[in-house]
CSV table of C-alpha atoms in Angstrom, one decimal:
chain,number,residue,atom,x,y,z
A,1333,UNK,CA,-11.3,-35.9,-24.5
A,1334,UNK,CA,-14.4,-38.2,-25.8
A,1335,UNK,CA,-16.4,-35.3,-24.0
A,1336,UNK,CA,-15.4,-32.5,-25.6
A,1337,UNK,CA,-15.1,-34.4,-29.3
A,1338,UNK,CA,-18.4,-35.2,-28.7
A,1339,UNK,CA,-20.0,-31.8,-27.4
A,1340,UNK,CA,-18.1,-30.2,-30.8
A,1341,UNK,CA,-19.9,-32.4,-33.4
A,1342,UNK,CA,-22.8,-32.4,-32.0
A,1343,UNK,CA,-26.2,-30.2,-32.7
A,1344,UNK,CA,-25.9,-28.9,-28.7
A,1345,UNK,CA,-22.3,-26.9,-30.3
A,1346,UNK,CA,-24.3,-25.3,-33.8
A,1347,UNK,CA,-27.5,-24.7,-32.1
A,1348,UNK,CA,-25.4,-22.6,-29.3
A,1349,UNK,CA,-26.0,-19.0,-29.1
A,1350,UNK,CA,-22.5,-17.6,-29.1
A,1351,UNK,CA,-22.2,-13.9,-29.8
A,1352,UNK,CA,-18.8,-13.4,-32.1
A,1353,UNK,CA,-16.5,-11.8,-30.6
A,1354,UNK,CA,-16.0,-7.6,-30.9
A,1355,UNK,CA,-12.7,-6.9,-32.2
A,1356,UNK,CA,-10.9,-4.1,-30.6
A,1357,UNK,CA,-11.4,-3.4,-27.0
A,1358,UNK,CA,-10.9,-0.1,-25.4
A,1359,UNK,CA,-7.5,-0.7,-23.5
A,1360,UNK,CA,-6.9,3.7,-23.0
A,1361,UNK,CA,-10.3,4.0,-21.5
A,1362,UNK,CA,-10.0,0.6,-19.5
A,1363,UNK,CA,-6.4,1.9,-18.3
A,1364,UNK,CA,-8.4,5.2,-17.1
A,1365,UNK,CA,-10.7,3.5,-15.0
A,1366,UNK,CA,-8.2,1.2,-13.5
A,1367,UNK,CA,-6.2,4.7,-12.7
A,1368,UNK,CA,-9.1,6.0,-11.1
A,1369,UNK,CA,-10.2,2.7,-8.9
A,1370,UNK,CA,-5.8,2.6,-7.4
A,1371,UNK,CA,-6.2,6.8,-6.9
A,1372,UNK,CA,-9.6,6.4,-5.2
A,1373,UNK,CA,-9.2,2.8,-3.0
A,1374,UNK,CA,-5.5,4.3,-1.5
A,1375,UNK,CA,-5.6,4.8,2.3
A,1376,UNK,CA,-4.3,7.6,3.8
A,1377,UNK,CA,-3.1,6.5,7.2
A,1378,UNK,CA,-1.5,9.6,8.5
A,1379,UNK,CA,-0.8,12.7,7.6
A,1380,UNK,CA,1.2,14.9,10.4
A,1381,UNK,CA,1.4,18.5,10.4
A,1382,UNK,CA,-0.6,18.9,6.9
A,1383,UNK,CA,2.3,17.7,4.6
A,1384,UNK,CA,0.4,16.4,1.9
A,1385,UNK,CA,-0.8,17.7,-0.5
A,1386,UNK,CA,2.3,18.7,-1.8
A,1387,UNK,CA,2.7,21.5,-3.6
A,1388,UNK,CA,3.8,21.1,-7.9
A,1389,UNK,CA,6.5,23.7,-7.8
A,1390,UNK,CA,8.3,21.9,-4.9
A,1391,UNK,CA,11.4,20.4,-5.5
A,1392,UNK,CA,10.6,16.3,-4.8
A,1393,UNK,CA,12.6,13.5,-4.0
A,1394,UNK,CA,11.3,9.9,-5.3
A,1395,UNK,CA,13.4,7.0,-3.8
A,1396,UNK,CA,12.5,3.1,-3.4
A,1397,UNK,CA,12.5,0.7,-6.9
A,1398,UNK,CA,8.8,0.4,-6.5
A,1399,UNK,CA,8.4,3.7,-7.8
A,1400,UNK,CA,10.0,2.5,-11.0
A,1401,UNK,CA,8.4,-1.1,-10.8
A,1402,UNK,CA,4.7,-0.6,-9.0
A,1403,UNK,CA,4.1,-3.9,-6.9
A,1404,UNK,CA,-0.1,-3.9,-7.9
A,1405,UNK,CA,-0.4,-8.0,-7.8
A,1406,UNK,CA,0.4,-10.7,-6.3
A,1407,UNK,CA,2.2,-13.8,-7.8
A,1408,UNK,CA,1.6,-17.3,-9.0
A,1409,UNK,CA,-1.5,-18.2,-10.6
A,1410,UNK,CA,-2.8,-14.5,-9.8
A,1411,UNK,CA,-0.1,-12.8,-11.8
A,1412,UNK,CA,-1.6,-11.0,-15.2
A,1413,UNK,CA,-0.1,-9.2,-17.7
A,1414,UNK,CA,-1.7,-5.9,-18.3
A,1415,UNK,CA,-2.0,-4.1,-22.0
A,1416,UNK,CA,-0.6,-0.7,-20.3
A,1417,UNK,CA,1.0,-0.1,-16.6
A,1418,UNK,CA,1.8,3.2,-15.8
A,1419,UNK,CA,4.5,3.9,-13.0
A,1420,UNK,CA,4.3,5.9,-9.8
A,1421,UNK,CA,7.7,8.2,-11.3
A,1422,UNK,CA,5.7,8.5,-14.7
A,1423,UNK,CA,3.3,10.5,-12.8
A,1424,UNK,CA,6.7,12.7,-11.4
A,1425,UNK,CA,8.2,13.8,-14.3
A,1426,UNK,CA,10.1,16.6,-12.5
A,1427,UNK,CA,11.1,14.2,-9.5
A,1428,UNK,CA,14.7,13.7,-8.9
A,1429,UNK,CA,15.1,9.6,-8.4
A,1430,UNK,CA,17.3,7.3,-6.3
A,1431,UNK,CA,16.9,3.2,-5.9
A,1432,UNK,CA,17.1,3.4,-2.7
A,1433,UNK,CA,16.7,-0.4,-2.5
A,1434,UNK,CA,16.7,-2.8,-5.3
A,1435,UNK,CA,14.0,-4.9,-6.1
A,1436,UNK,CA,14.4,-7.9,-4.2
A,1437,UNK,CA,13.8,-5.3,-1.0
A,1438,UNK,CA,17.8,-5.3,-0.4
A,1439,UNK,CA,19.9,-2.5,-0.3
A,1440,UNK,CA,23.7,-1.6,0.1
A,1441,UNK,CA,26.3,1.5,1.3
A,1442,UNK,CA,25.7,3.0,-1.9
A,1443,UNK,CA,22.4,3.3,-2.8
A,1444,UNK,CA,21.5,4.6,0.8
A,1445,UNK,CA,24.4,7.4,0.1
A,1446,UNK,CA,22.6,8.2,-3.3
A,1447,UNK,CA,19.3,8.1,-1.4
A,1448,UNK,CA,20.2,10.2,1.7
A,1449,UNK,CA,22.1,13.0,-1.0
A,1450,UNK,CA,19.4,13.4,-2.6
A,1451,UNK,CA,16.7,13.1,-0.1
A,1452,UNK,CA,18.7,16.4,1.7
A,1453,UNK,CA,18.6,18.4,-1.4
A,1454,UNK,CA,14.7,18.2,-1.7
A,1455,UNK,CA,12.0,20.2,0.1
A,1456,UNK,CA,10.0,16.7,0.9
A,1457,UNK,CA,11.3,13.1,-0.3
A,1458,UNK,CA,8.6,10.1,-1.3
A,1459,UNK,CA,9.6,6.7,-0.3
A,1460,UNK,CA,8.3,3.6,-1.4
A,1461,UNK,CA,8.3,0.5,0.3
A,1462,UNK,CA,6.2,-2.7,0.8
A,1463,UNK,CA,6.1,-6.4,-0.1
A,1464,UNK,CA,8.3,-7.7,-2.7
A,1465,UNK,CA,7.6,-11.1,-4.2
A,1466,UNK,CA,9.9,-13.2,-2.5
A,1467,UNK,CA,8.1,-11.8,0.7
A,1468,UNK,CA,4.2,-11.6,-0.4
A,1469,UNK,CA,3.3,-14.9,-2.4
A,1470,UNK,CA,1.2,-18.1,-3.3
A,1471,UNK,CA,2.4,-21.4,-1.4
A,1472,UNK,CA,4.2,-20.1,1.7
A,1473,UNK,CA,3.6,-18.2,4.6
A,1474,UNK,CA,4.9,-15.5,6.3
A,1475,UNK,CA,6.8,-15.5,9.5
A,1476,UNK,CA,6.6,-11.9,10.4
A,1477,UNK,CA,4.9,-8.5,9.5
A,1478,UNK,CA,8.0,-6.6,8.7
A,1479,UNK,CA,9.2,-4.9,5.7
A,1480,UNK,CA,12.1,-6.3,3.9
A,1481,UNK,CA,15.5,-5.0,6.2
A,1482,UNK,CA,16.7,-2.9,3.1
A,1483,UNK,CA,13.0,-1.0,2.9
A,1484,UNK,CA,13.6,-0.4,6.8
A,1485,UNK,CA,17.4,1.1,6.4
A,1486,UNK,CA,16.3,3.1,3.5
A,1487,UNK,CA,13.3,4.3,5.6
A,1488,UNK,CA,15.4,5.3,8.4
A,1489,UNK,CA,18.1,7.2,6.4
A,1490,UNK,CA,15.8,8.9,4.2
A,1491,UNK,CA,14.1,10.0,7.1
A,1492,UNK,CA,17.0,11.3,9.3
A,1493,UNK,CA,18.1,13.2,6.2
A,1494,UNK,CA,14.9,14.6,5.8
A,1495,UNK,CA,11.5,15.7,8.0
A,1496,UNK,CA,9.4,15.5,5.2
A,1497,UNK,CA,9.5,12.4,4.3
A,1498,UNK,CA,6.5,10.7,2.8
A,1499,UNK,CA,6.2,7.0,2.6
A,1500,UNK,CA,4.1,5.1,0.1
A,1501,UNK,CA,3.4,1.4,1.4
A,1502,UNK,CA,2.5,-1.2,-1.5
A,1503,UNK,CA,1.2,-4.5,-0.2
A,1504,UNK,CA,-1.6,-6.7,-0.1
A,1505,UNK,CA,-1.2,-8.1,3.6
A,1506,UNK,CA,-0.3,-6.2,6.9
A,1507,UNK,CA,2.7,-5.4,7.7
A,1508,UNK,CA,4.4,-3.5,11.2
A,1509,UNK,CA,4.3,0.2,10.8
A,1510,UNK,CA,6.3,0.9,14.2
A,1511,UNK,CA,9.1,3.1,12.0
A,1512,UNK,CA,6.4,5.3,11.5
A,1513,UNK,CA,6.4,6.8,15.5
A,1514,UNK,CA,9.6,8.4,16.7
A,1515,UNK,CA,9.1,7.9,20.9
A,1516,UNK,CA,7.8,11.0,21.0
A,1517,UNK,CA,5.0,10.3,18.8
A,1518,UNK,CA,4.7,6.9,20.6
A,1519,UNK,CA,4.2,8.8,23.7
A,1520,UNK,CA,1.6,11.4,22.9
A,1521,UNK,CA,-0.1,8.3,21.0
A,1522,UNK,CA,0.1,5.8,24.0
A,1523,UNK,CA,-1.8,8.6,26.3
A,1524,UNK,CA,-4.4,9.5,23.7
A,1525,UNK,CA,-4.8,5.3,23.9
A,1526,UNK,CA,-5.2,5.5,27.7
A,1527,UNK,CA,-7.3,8.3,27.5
A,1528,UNK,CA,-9.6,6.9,25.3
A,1529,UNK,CA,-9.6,3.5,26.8
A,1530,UNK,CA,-10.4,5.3,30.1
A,1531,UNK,CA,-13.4,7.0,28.5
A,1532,UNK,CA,-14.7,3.9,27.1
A,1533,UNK,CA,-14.5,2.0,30.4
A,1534,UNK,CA,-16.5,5.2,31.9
A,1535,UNK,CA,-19.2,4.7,29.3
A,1536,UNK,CA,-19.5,0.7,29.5
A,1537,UNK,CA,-19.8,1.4,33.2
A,1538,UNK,CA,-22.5,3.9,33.0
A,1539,UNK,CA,-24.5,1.4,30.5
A,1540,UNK,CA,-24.6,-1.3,32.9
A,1541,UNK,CA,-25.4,0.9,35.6
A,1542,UNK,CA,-28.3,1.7,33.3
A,1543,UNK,CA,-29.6,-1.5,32.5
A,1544,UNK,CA,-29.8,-2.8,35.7
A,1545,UNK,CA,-31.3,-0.2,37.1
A,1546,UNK,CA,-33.9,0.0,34.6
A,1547,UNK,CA,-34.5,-4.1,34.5
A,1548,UNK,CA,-35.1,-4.3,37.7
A,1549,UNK,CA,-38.7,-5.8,39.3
């Protein structure tokens, strides 16, 4: 405290060069690059029989409470409060909606009936899931790499009720993915693994057969 008294009356504090501070700061055009930095750093892990894009006169399903509450932070001391958020359903105006889940990743009976009806009325239905904050936070750790169980039932119903489902993940750590390969899938997948693997142990042995031969005295 005797510190900062000091520093304050002072010459160092009056002979300072602070520039005074702008008034106004262009929140819209902030917003707009902050758009444009979460459309341009999102991953596209998979995209099966050219679903996506989809097309704007298709009638879309949106389901999961992270379409209505965006999970784009973390929590604790990293939490911010921002001067505009704009939500994934904002962007969807014509969507029809359903929970799905709540926010706490939880879901019951009824909002996976409200889900599944309206996920079977719609040419291709948009989940999103991820990482709530009682599962993704400051000052614990996590025991697994799952999705909350209510993200993973509504994934699963949504899905049975229809093929074109799209799934939107929202986390800042890894999570398991394996809902996202019907056996099948897994199948064609684990040869294509093999295969591959097979390949690369043909070229690592044809690179040492190389380099000795062309070492040797």
């Amino acid at each position: 405290m005797l510190t900062i008294k000091v520093f304050f009356t002072s010459r160092i504090w009056s002979a300072a060069r602070i520039p005074p501070l702008r008034a106004g700061a262009h929140y819209i055009a902030h917003h707009e690059i902050a758009r444009k930095a979460a459309e341009q750093g999102a991953v596209l892990l998979k995209n099966e029989d050219g679903i996506l894009p989809l097309e704007r006169d298709r009638k879309i399903t949106v389901i999961g409470a992270m379409a209505k509450n965006i999970r784009y932070q973390g929590a604790g001391s990293s939490h911010i409060n921002p001067q505009k958020l704009s939500q994934p359903i904002d962007y969807l105006p014509n969507a029809v909606f359903a929970m799905g889940c709540d926010e706490r990743g939880d879901t019951d009976e009824a909002m996976i009936k409200e889900a599944v009806k309206a996920a079977e009325n719609a040419a291709a239905a948009v989940v999103f899931a991820g990482l709530p904050d009682r599962f993704e936070s400051e000052g614990f750790n996590r025991n697994h790499m799952k999705l909350p169980q209510g993200h993973l039932r509504m994934l699963e119903e949504v899905s049975r009720a229809n093929k074109n489902t799209i799934v939107v993940l929202l986390s800042g750590c890894v999570v398991e993915c394996t809902w996202a390969f019907s056996p099948r899938d897994w199948k064609n997948d684990q040869r294509r693994i093999n295969s591959r693997c097979k390949m690369q142990s043909l070229w690592t042995r044809a690179f040492i057969w190389l380099y000795e031969k062309t070492t040797r005295v």
